[in-house]
Amino acid sequence: MKGPDGSIVPGYGWVFPAGNGIVNIGVGALSTMKNFSDLNLNTMLEAYTAQVRDSWGLGEFVARPKAWRLPMHVEHRGGPGWVVAGDAAGLVNPFNGEGIDYALESGRHAAECFLTEPGTAWAAYQAVLRKEYDPFFATARRFAWLIGRPKLLQFLLGIALSTNFTMKLVLDIMANLVDMEHPGLAGRSLTIGGKALSLADPLLVRSSAKSKAKSATPVG
Ligand SMILES: Cc1cc2nc3c(=O)[nH]c(=O)nc-3n(C[C@H](O)[C@H](O)[C@H](O)COP(=O)(O)OP(=O)(O)OC[C@H]3O[C@@H](n4cnc5c(N)ncnc54)[C@H](O)[C@@H]3O)c2cc1C
């Protein structure tokens, strides 16, 4: 989406009806983007609201906007006698911010593991997460870092939106709709892209350390 100054921001805006003539409106951006600490989400929300005001017939805000971070990686997801699922396990798709299906699925996996063998359930659950989710999420996190560079994002968007075929391919990959048992072109692209992106890991680690140091620097 477009930032307040017209620049491209890796993120999206949404409006959905919440009943009684009220809508939920919001904007989200990837915190891995370059200069994220300079981004003002309130200003971005105002710009987005102005953009959709007429088509949705929007009035005034009925509540103060709130901000929330979507957790896309968590180190500790369980131990003897306990596990976490969904957001608490960092299961939010970095490609698109979706977490509802992963929350339901991981909750079901956790329940199945405890019902099967309570004593070792947490280890069995880790194994399921590592097999079913970690490879996709690792690739998606690397990609999220990549599209945090505005010029690269613009270039990749140009390719992704160029034809219906590339749009469908990108949607299948980003929404995790690929069946890895029958990968097809989307699955193969995901595997090759994941391997290629993993080569950039040293750069990613350096850049994330730099941005952490920057956001930790006191201002004023
Ligand atoms: C603005 C926004 C838009 C989103 N849009 C989408 C979308 O379009 N599609 C999608 O798939 N995902 C979306 N997500 C992500 C999705 O909402 C979450 O990934 C999903 O709800 C995670 O489910 P969960 O059960 O893990 O956590 P939650 O839904 O957060 O549920 C956790 C619950 O635990 C409760 N709780 C917390 N602490 C305690 C406590 N100490 N004791 C008892 N209860 C407690 C909380 O009140 C909450 O009800 C969006 C998230 C946000 C913030």
PDB file of C-alpha atoms and ligand atoms in Angstrom:
ATOM      1  CA  MET A   1       0.000   0.000   0.000  1.00  0.00           C
ATOM      2  CA  LYS A   2       0.977   3.651  -0.250  1.00  0.00           C
ATOM      3  CA  GLY A   3       2.476   5.445   2.721  1.00  0.00           C
ATOM      4  CA  PRO A   4       1.436   9.001   3.714  1.00  0.00           C
ATOM      5  CA  ASP A   5       4.151  10.451   1.451  1.00  0.00           C
ATOM      6  CA  GLY A   6       3.056   8.320  -1.534  1.00  0.00           C
ATOM      7  CA  SER A   7       5.929   5.849  -1.144  1.00  0.00           C
ATOM      8  CA  ILE A   8       5.239   2.114  -1.383  1.00  0.00           C
ATOM      9  CA  VAL A   9       4.965   0.363   1.975  1.00  0.00           C
ATOM     10  CA  PRO A  10       4.983  -3.449   2.268  1.00  0.00           C
ATOM     11  CA  GLY A  11       1.632  -3.927   3.963  1.00  0.00           C
ATOM     12  CA  TYR A  12      -2.082  -3.636   3.397  1.00  0.00           C
ATOM     13  CA  GLY A  13      -5.248  -1.922   4.477  1.00  0.00           C
ATOM     14  CA  TRP A  14      -8.592  -3.485   5.327  1.00  0.00           C
ATOM     15  CA  VAL A  15     -12.224  -2.556   5.942  1.00  0.00           C
ATOM     16  CA  PHE A  16     -14.760  -5.059   7.152  1.00  0.00           C
ATOM     17  CA  PRO A  17     -18.290  -4.647   8.449  1.00  0.00           C
ATOM     18  CA  ALA A  18     -18.595  -5.120  12.229  1.00  0.00           C
ATOM     19  CA  GLY A  19     -22.412  -4.812  12.489  1.00  0.00           C
ATOM     20  CA  ASN A  20     -24.735  -1.899  13.384  1.00  0.00           C
ATOM     21  CA  GLY A  21     -23.304   0.276  10.599  1.00  0.00           C
ATOM     22  CA  ILE A  22     -19.808   0.121  12.106  1.00  0.00           C
ATOM     23  CA  VAL A  23     -16.735  -1.051  10.215  1.00  0.00           C
ATOM     24  CA  ASN A  24     -13.328  -2.194  11.373  1.00  0.00           C
ATOM     25  CA  ILE A  25     -10.711  -0.284   9.383  1.00  0.00           C
ATOM     26  CA  GLY A  26      -6.982  -0.637   9.679  1.00  0.00           C
ATOM     27  CA  VAL A  27      -3.570  -0.725   8.099  1.00  0.00           C
ATOM     28  CA  GLY A  28      -0.624  -3.010   8.642  1.00  0.00           C
ATOM     29  CA  ALA A  29       3.034  -2.858   7.635  1.00  0.00           C
ATOM     30  CA  LEU A  30       5.968  -5.231   7.869  1.00  0.00           C
ATOM     31  CA  SER A  31       8.241  -4.265  10.733  1.00  0.00           C
ATOM     32  CA  THR A  32      11.135  -5.695   8.702  1.00  0.00           C
ATOM     33  CA  MET A  33      10.791  -2.866   6.174  1.00  0.00           C
ATOM     34  CA  LYS A  34      13.575  -0.356   5.786  1.00  0.00           C
ATOM     35  CA  ASN A  35      13.053   2.679   8.072  1.00  0.00           C
ATOM     36  CA  PHE A  36      10.051   1.075   9.825  1.00  0.00           C
ATOM     37  CA  SER A  37      10.799   3.122  12.941  1.00  0.00           C
ATOM     38  CA  ASP A  38      10.125   6.294  10.891  1.00  0.00           C
ATOM     39  CA  LEU A  39       6.723   5.045   9.710  1.00  0.00           C
ATOM     40  CA  ASN A  40       3.724   6.696  11.386  1.00  0.00           C
ATOM     41  CA  LEU A  41       0.868   4.184  11.342  1.00  0.00           C
ATOM     42  CA  ASN A  42      -1.668   6.809  12.489  1.00  0.00           C
ATOM     43  CA  THR A  43      -0.893   8.982   9.480  1.00  0.00           C
ATOM     44  CA  MET A  44      -1.005   5.939   7.236  1.00  0.00           C
ATOM     45  CA  LEU A  45      -4.435   5.015   8.652  1.00  0.00           C
ATOM     46  CA  GLU A  46      -5.709   8.550   8.015  1.00  0.00           C
ATOM     47  CA  ALA A  47      -4.459   8.408   4.408  1.00  0.00           C
ATOM     48  CA  TYR A  48      -6.067   4.998   3.879  1.00  0.00           C
ATOM     49  CA  THR A  49      -9.359   6.124   5.464  1.00  0.00           C
ATOM     50  CA  ALA A  50      -9.473   9.123   3.119  1.00  0.00           C
ATOM     51  CA  GLN A  51      -8.852   6.794   0.187  1.00  0.00           C
ATOM     52  CA  VAL A  52     -11.835   4.511   0.937  1.00  0.00           C
ATOM     53  CA  ARG A  53     -14.144   7.029   2.706  1.00  0.00           C
ATOM     54  CA  ASP A  54     -16.471   7.687  -0.241  1.00  0.00           C
ATOM     55  CA  SER A  55     -16.774   4.129  -1.504  1.00  0.00           C
ATOM     56  CA  TRP A  56     -17.639   2.893   2.030  1.00  0.00           C
ATOM     57  CA  GLY A  57     -19.614   6.019   3.052  1.00  0.00           C
ATOM     58  CA  LEU A  58     -17.464   6.317   6.173  1.00  0.00           C
ATOM     59  CA  GLY A  59     -18.234   8.719   9.013  1.00  0.00           C
ATOM     60  CA  GLU A  60     -16.098   9.576  12.018  1.00  0.00           C
ATOM     61  CA  PHE A  61     -14.057   7.185  14.139  1.00  0.00           C
ATOM     62  CA  VAL A  62     -16.079   5.720  17.023  1.00  0.00           C
ATOM     63  CA  ALA A  63     -13.019   4.448  18.909  1.00  0.00           C
ATOM     64  CA  ARG A  64      -9.350   5.354  19.186  1.00  0.00           C
ATOM     65  CA  PRO A  65      -7.141   3.308  16.841  1.00  0.00           C
ATOM     66  CA  LYS A  66      -5.064   0.636  18.543  1.00  0.00           C
ATOM     67  CA  ALA A  67      -1.818  -0.957  17.366  1.00  0.00           C
ATOM     68  CA  TRP A  68      -0.855  -4.604  17.648  1.00  0.00           C
ATOM     69  CA  ARG A  69       2.168  -6.641  16.611  1.00  0.00           C
ATOM     70  CA  LEU A  70       1.597  -9.944  14.833  1.00  0.00           C
ATOM     71  CA  PRO A  71       4.167 -12.421  16.161  1.00  0.00           C
ATOM     72  CA  MET A  72       5.888 -14.172  13.261  1.00  0.00           C
ATOM     73  CA  HIS A  73       8.512 -16.110  15.166  1.00  0.00           C
ATOM     74  CA  VAL A  74       8.674 -17.543  18.673  1.00  0.00           C
ATOM     75  CA  GLU A  75      11.615 -19.503  20.120  1.00  0.00           C
ATOM     76  CA  HIS A  76       9.898 -21.504  22.894  1.00  0.00           C
ATOM     77  CA  ARG A  77       6.760 -23.315  21.796  1.00  0.00           C
ATOM     78  CA  GLY A  78       6.531 -25.949  24.477  1.00  0.00           C
ATOM     79  CA  GLY A  79       8.132 -27.926  27.267  1.00  0.00           C
ATOM     80  CA  PRO A  80       7.231 -30.866  29.504  1.00  0.00           C
ATOM     81  CA  GLY A  81       3.490 -30.586  30.140  1.00  0.00           C
ATOM     82  CA  TRP A  82       2.810 -27.458  28.071  1.00  0.00           C
ATOM     83  CA  VAL A  83       2.669 -26.184  24.494  1.00  0.00           C
ATOM     84  CA  VAL A  84       1.497 -23.000  22.831  1.00  0.00           C
ATOM     85  CA  ALA A  85      -0.510 -22.720  19.608  1.00  0.00           C
ATOM     86  CA  GLY A  86      -1.487 -20.003  17.139  1.00  0.00           C
ATOM     87  CA  ASP A  87      -0.108 -16.514  17.712  1.00  0.00           C
ATOM     88  CA  ALA A  88       1.580 -17.618  20.937  1.00  0.00           C
ATOM     89  CA  ALA A  89       3.620 -20.021  18.797  1.00  0.00           C
ATOM     90  CA  GLY A  90       4.424 -17.287  16.247  1.00  0.00           C
ATOM     91  CA  LEU A  91       2.231 -18.942  13.618  1.00  0.00           C
ATOM     92  CA  VAL A  92       1.256 -15.891  11.592  1.00  0.00           C
ATOM     93  CA  ASN A  93       2.014 -16.057   7.892  1.00  0.00           C
ATOM     94  CA  PRO A  94       4.616 -13.328   7.206  1.00  0.00           C
ATOM     95  CA  PHE A  95       3.501 -13.207   3.567  1.00  0.00           C
ATOM     96  CA  ASN A  96       0.028 -11.902   4.416  1.00  0.00           C
ATOM     97  CA  GLY A  97      -0.550 -11.683   8.207  1.00  0.00           C
ATOM     98  CA  GLU A  98      -3.029 -14.573   8.278  1.00  0.00           C
ATOM     99  CA  GLY A  99      -3.068 -16.559  11.497  1.00  0.00           C
ATOM    100  CA  ILE A 100      -6.598 -17.862  12.027  1.00  0.00           C
ATOM    101  CA  ASP A 101      -6.184 -21.143  10.171  1.00  0.00           C
ATOM    102  CA  TYR A 102      -2.752 -21.808  11.753  1.00  0.00           C
ATOM    103  CA  ALA A 103      -4.216 -21.157  15.204  1.00  0.00           C
ATOM    104  CA  LEU A 104      -6.997 -23.688  14.592  1.00  0.00           C
ATOM    105  CA  GLU A 105      -4.683 -26.243  13.019  1.00  0.00           C
ATOM    106  CA  SER A 106      -1.945 -25.995  15.651  1.00  0.00           C
ATOM    107  CA  GLY A 107      -4.561 -26.202  18.432  1.00  0.00           C
ATOM    108  CA  ARG A 108      -5.856 -29.402  16.892  1.00  0.00           C
ATOM    109  CA  HIS A 109      -2.325 -30.822  16.532  1.00  0.00           C
ATOM    110  CA  ALA A 110      -1.620 -29.985  20.193  1.00  0.00           C
ATOM    111  CA  ALA A 111      -4.817 -31.702  21.351  1.00  0.00           C
ATOM    112  CA  GLU A 112      -4.061 -34.779  19.247  1.00  0.00           C
ATOM    113  CA  CYS A 113      -0.516 -35.024  20.642  1.00  0.00           C
ATOM    114  CA  PHE A 114      -1.756 -34.831  24.254  1.00  0.00           C
ATOM    115  CA  LEU A 115      -4.503 -37.368  23.602  1.00  0.00           C
ATOM    116  CA  THR A 116      -2.062 -39.784  21.955  1.00  0.00           C
ATOM    117  CA  GLU A 117       0.805 -39.685  24.481  1.00  0.00           C
ATOM    118  CA  PRO A 118       0.598 -36.991  27.178  1.00  0.00           C
ATOM    119  CA  GLY A 119       4.109 -37.648  28.513  1.00  0.00           C
ATOM    120  CA  THR A 120       5.886 -36.809  25.255  1.00  0.00           C
ATOM    121  CA  ALA A 121       3.176 -34.622  23.701  1.00  0.00           C
ATOM    122  CA  TRP A 122       5.267 -31.435  23.676  1.00  0.00           C
ATOM    123  CA  ALA A 123       8.128 -33.123  21.765  1.00  0.00           C
ATOM    124  CA  ALA A 124       5.703 -34.706  19.295  1.00  0.00           C
ATOM    125  CA  TYR A 125       4.027 -31.304  18.834  1.00  0.00           C
ATOM    126  CA  GLN A 126       7.400 -29.633  18.117  1.00  0.00           C
ATOM    127  CA  ALA A 127       8.080 -32.291  15.510  1.00  0.00           C
ATOM    128  CA  VAL A 128       4.739 -31.576  13.795  1.00  0.00           C
ATOM    129  CA  LEU A 129       5.397 -27.819  13.768  1.00  0.00           C
ATOM    130  CA  ARG A 130       8.922 -28.346  12.433  1.00  0.00           C
ATOM    131  CA  LYS A 131       7.657 -30.547   9.611  1.00  0.00           C
ATOM    132  CA  GLU A 132       4.369 -28.873   8.701  1.00  0.00           C
ATOM    133  CA  TYR A 133       5.023 -25.178   9.248  1.00  0.00           C
ATOM    134  CA  ASP A 134       8.651 -24.185   9.879  1.00  0.00           C
ATOM    135  CA  PRO A 135      10.012 -24.546   6.314  1.00  0.00           C
ATOM    136  CA  PHE A 136       7.224 -22.378   4.860  1.00  0.00           C
ATOM    137  CA  PHE A 137       7.425 -19.802   7.639  1.00  0.00           C
ATOM    138  CA  ALA A 138      11.223 -19.562   7.356  1.00  0.00           C
ATOM    139  CA  THR A 139      10.935 -18.801   3.631  1.00  0.00           C
ATOM    140  CA  ALA A 140       8.113 -16.333   4.238  1.00  0.00           C
ATOM    141  CA  ARG A 141      10.145 -14.485   6.919  1.00  0.00           C
ATOM    142  CA  ARG A 142      13.096 -14.185   4.560  1.00  0.00           C
ATOM    143  CA  PHE A 143      10.774 -12.910   1.852  1.00  0.00           C
ATOM    144  CA  ALA A 144       9.261 -10.385   4.270  1.00  0.00           C
ATOM    145  CA  TRP A 145      12.741  -9.020   4.859  1.00  0.00           C
ATOM    146  CA  LEU A 146      13.336  -8.836   1.112  1.00  0.00           C
ATOM    147  CA  ILE A 147      10.170  -6.899   0.279  1.00  0.00           C
ATOM    148  CA  GLY A 148      11.003  -4.458   3.055  1.00  0.00           C
ATOM    149  CA  ARG A 149      13.278  -2.781   0.458  1.00  0.00           C
ATOM    150  CA  PRO A 150      10.879  -0.458  -1.450  1.00  0.00           C
ATOM    151  CA  LYS A 151      12.693  -0.615  -4.824  1.00  0.00           C
ATOM    152  CA  LEU A 152      12.810  -4.390  -4.739  1.00  0.00           C
ATOM    153  CA  LEU A 153       9.148  -4.521  -3.708  1.00  0.00           C
ATOM    154  CA  GLN A 154       8.186  -2.331  -6.659  1.00  0.00           C
ATOM    155  CA  PHE A 155      10.193  -4.514  -9.030  1.00  0.00           C
ATOM    156  CA  LEU A 156       8.706  -7.766  -7.690  1.00  0.00           C
ATOM    157  CA  LEU A 157       5.178  -6.320  -7.720  1.00  0.00           C
ATOM    158  CA  GLY A 158       5.675  -5.416 -11.390  1.00  0.00           C
ATOM    159  CA  ILE A 159       6.423  -9.065 -12.184  1.00  0.00           C
ATOM    160  CA  ALA A 160       3.774 -10.549  -9.874  1.00  0.00           C
ATOM    161  CA  LEU A 161       0.933  -8.399 -11.214  1.00  0.00           C
ATOM    162  CA  SER A 162       1.951  -8.598 -14.873  1.00  0.00           C
ATOM    163  CA  THR A 163      -0.345 -11.483 -15.901  1.00  0.00           C
ATOM    164  CA  ASN A 164      -3.208 -13.514 -14.439  1.00  0.00           C
ATOM    165  CA  PHE A 165      -0.903 -16.528 -14.407  1.00  0.00           C
ATOM    166  CA  THR A 166       1.805 -14.858 -12.278  1.00  0.00           C
ATOM    167  CA  MET A 167      -0.878 -13.356  -9.993  1.00  0.00           C
ATOM    168  CA  LYS A 168      -2.381 -16.810  -9.324  1.00  0.00           C
ATOM    169  CA  LEU A 169       1.083 -18.312  -8.808  1.00  0.00           C
ATOM    170  CA  VAL A 170       2.067 -15.624  -6.303  1.00  0.00           C
ATOM    171  CA  LEU A 171      -1.282 -15.892  -4.498  1.00  0.00           C
ATOM    172  CA  ASP A 172      -0.926 -19.683  -4.157  1.00  0.00           C
ATOM    173  CA  ILE A 173       2.554 -19.259  -2.681  1.00  0.00           C
ATOM    174  CA  MET A 174       1.774 -16.339  -0.380  1.00  0.00           C
ATOM    175  CA  ALA A 175      -1.454 -17.792   0.982  1.00  0.00           C
ATOM    176  CA  ASN A 176       0.271 -21.151   1.583  1.00  0.00           C
ATOM    177  CA  LEU A 177      -2.152 -22.938  -0.742  1.00  0.00           C
ATOM    178  CA  VAL A 178       0.518 -25.252  -2.126  1.00  0.00           C
ATOM    179  CA  ASP A 179       0.148 -28.960  -1.473  1.00  0.00           C
ATOM    180  CA  MET A 180       3.779 -30.037  -1.077  1.00  0.00           C
ATOM    181  CA  GLU A 181       2.810 -33.668  -1.823  1.00  0.00           C
ATOM    182  CA  HIS A 182       1.888 -32.424  -5.322  1.00  0.00           C
ATOM    183  CA  PRO A 183       3.928 -29.233  -5.514  1.00  0.00           C
ATOM    184  CA  GLY A 184       3.417 -28.127  -9.125  1.00  0.00           C
ATOM    185  CA  LEU A 185       5.048 -24.921 -10.303  1.00  0.00           C
ATOM    186  CA  ALA A 186       4.043 -22.967  -7.171  1.00  0.00           C
ATOM    187  CA  GLY A 187       5.581 -25.602  -4.883  1.00  0.00           C
ATOM    188  CA  ARG A 188       8.769 -25.836  -6.911  1.00  0.00           C
ATOM    189  CA  SER A 189       9.063 -22.017  -6.984  1.00  0.00           C
ATOM    190  CA  LEU A 190       8.604 -21.969  -3.214  1.00  0.00           C
ATOM    191  CA  THR A 191      11.321 -24.591  -2.668  1.00  0.00           C
ATOM    192  CA  ILE A 192      13.805 -22.956  -5.046  1.00  0.00           C
ATOM    193  CA  GLY A 193      12.965 -19.463  -3.736  1.00  0.00           C
ATOM    194  CA  GLY A 194      13.424 -20.704  -0.150  1.00  0.00           C
ATOM    195  CA  LYS A 195      16.845 -22.137  -0.915  1.00  0.00           C
ATOM    196  CA  ALA A 196      17.924 -19.029  -2.827  1.00  0.00           C
ATOM    197  CA  LEU A 197      16.699 -16.715  -0.062  1.00  0.00           C
ATOM    198  CA  SER A 198      18.492 -18.743   2.607  1.00  0.00           C
ATOM    199  CA  LEU A 199      21.775 -17.729   0.941  1.00  0.00           C
ATOM    200  CA  ALA A 200      20.994 -14.173   2.030  1.00  0.00           C
ATOM    201  CA  ASP A 201      20.775 -15.175   5.726  1.00  0.00           C
ATOM    202  CA  PRO A 202      24.084 -13.540   6.783  1.00  0.00           C
ATOM    203  CA  LEU A 203      22.894 -10.266   5.231  1.00  0.00           C
ATOM    204  CA  LEU A 204      19.506 -10.624   6.935  1.00  0.00           C
ATOM    205  CA  VAL A 205      21.046 -11.210  10.358  1.00  0.00           C
ATOM    206  CA  ARG A 206      23.334  -8.178   9.937  1.00  0.00           C
ATOM    207  CA  SER A 207      20.482  -5.945   8.758  1.00  0.00           C
ATOM    208  CA  SER A 208      18.146  -7.033  11.570  1.00  0.00           C
ATOM    209  CA  ALA A 209      20.884  -6.413  14.172  1.00  0.00           C
ATOM    210  CA  LYS A 210      21.430  -2.957  12.653  1.00  0.00           C
ATOM    211  CA  SER A 211      17.722  -2.041  12.777  1.00  0.00           C
ATOM    212  CA  LYS A 212      17.455  -3.316  16.382  1.00  0.00           C
ATOM    213  CA  ALA A 213      20.432  -1.148  17.337  1.00  0.00           C
ATOM    214  CA  LYS A 214      18.805   1.808  15.568  1.00  0.00           C
ATOM    215  CA  SER A 215      15.450   1.409  17.321  1.00  0.00           C
ATOM    216  CA  ALA A 216      17.252   1.023  20.654  1.00  0.00           C
ATOM    217  CA  THR A 217      19.092   4.326  20.168  1.00  0.00           C
ATOM    218  CA  PRO A 218      17.545   6.994  22.426  1.00  0.00           C
ATOM    219  CA  VAL A 219      16.221  10.003  20.505  1.00  0.00           C
ATOM    220  CA  GLY A 220      16.651  13.598  21.644  1.00  0.00           C
TER     221      GLY A 220
HETATM  222  C1  LIG B   1      -6.016  -6.283  12.991  1.00  0.00           C
HETATM  223  C2  LIG B   1      -5.804  -7.739  12.680  1.00  0.00           C
HETATM  224  C3  LIG B   1      -6.264  -8.270  11.481  1.00  0.00           C
HETATM  225  C4  LIG B   1      -6.095  -9.626  11.210  1.00  0.00           C
HETATM  226  N1  LIG B   1      -6.595 -10.146  10.044  1.00  0.00           N
HETATM  227  C5  LIG B   1      -6.482 -11.471   9.820  1.00  0.00           C
HETATM  228  C6  LIG B   1      -7.084 -12.054   8.655  1.00  0.00           C
HETATM  229  O1  LIG B   1      -7.692 -11.376   7.839  1.00  0.00           O
HETATM  230  N2  LIG B   1      -6.948 -13.391   8.460  1.00  0.00           N
HETATM  231  C7  LIG B   1      -6.270 -14.189   9.333  1.00  0.00           C
HETATM  232  O2  LIG B   1      -6.158 -15.417   9.109  1.00  0.00           O
HETATM  233  N3  LIG B   1      -5.692 -13.646  10.448  1.00  0.00           N
HETATM  234  C8  LIG B   1      -5.795 -12.324  10.718  1.00  0.00           C
HETATM  235  N4  LIG B   1      -5.226 -11.794  11.839  1.00  0.00           N
HETATM  236  C9  LIG B   1      -4.456 -12.679  12.738  1.00  0.00           C
HETATM  237  C10 LIG B   1      -5.415 -13.506  13.586  1.00  0.00           C
HETATM  238  O3  LIG B   1      -6.359 -12.657  14.217  1.00  0.00           O
HETATM  239  C11 LIG B   1      -4.609 -14.257  14.649  1.00  0.00           C
HETATM  240  O4  LIG B   1      -3.495 -14.894  14.053  1.00  0.00           O
HETATM  241  C12 LIG B   1      -5.488 -15.300  15.328  1.00  0.00           C
HETATM  242  O5  LIG B   1      -6.605 -14.670  15.946  1.00  0.00           O
HETATM  243  C13 LIG B   1      -4.673 -16.048  16.371  1.00  0.00           C
HETATM  244  O6  LIG B   1      -5.526 -16.860  17.151  1.00  0.00           O
HETATM  245  P1  LIG B   1      -5.064 -17.277  18.601  1.00  0.00           P
HETATM  246  O7  LIG B   1      -6.156 -18.139  19.131  1.00  0.00           O
HETATM  247  O8  LIG B   1      -3.676 -17.805  18.553  1.00  0.00           O
HETATM  248  O9  LIG B   1      -4.965 -15.916  19.427  1.00  0.00           O
HETATM  249  P2  LIG B   1      -6.119 -14.891  19.784  1.00  0.00           P
HETATM  250  O10 LIG B   1      -7.184 -14.857  18.724  1.00  0.00           O
HETATM  251  O11 LIG B   1      -5.400 -13.603  20.113  1.00  0.00           O
HETATM  252  O12 LIG B   1      -6.791 -15.502  21.080  1.00  0.00           O
HETATM  253  C14 LIG B   1      -6.119 -15.470  22.311  1.00  0.00           C
HETATM  254  C15 LIG B   1      -7.190 -15.272  23.367  1.00  0.00           C
HETATM  255  O13 LIG B   1      -6.603 -15.463  24.650  1.00  0.00           O
HETATM  256  C16 LIG B   1      -7.110 -14.479  25.501  1.00  0.00           C
HETATM  257  N5  LIG B   1      -6.147 -14.328  26.619  1.00  0.00           N
HETATM  258  C17 LIG B   1      -4.960 -13.683  26.596  1.00  0.00           C
HETATM  259  N6  LIG B   1      -4.364 -13.767  27.794  1.00  0.00           N
HETATM  260  C18 LIG B   1      -5.178 -14.494  28.569  1.00  0.00           C
HETATM  261  C19 LIG B   1      -5.103 -14.929  29.920  1.00  0.00           C
HETATM  262  N7  LIG B   1      -4.058 -14.646  30.688  1.00  0.00           N
HETATM  263  N8  LIG B   1      -6.126 -15.669  30.400  1.00  0.00           N
HETATM  264  C20 LIG B   1      -7.177 -15.988  29.624  1.00  0.00           C
HETATM  265  N9  LIG B   1      -7.316 -15.609  28.344  1.00  0.00           N
HETATM  266  C21 LIG B   1      -6.320 -14.863  27.822  1.00  0.00           C
HETATM  267  C22 LIG B   1      -7.241 -13.256  24.648  1.00  0.00           C
HETATM  268  O14 LIG B   1      -8.157 -12.330  25.210  1.00  0.00           O
HETATM  269  C23 LIG B   1      -7.767 -13.869  23.354  1.00  0.00           C
HETATM  270  O15 LIG B   1      -9.161 -13.963  23.336  1.00  0.00           O
HETATM  271  C24 LIG B   1      -5.406 -10.447  12.139  1.00  0.00           C
HETATM  272  C25 LIG B   1      -4.917  -9.900  13.332  1.00  0.00           C
HETATM  273  C26 LIG B   1      -5.124  -8.558  13.598  1.00  0.00           C
HETATM  274  C27 LIG B   1      -4.606  -7.985  14.916  1.00  0.00           C
END
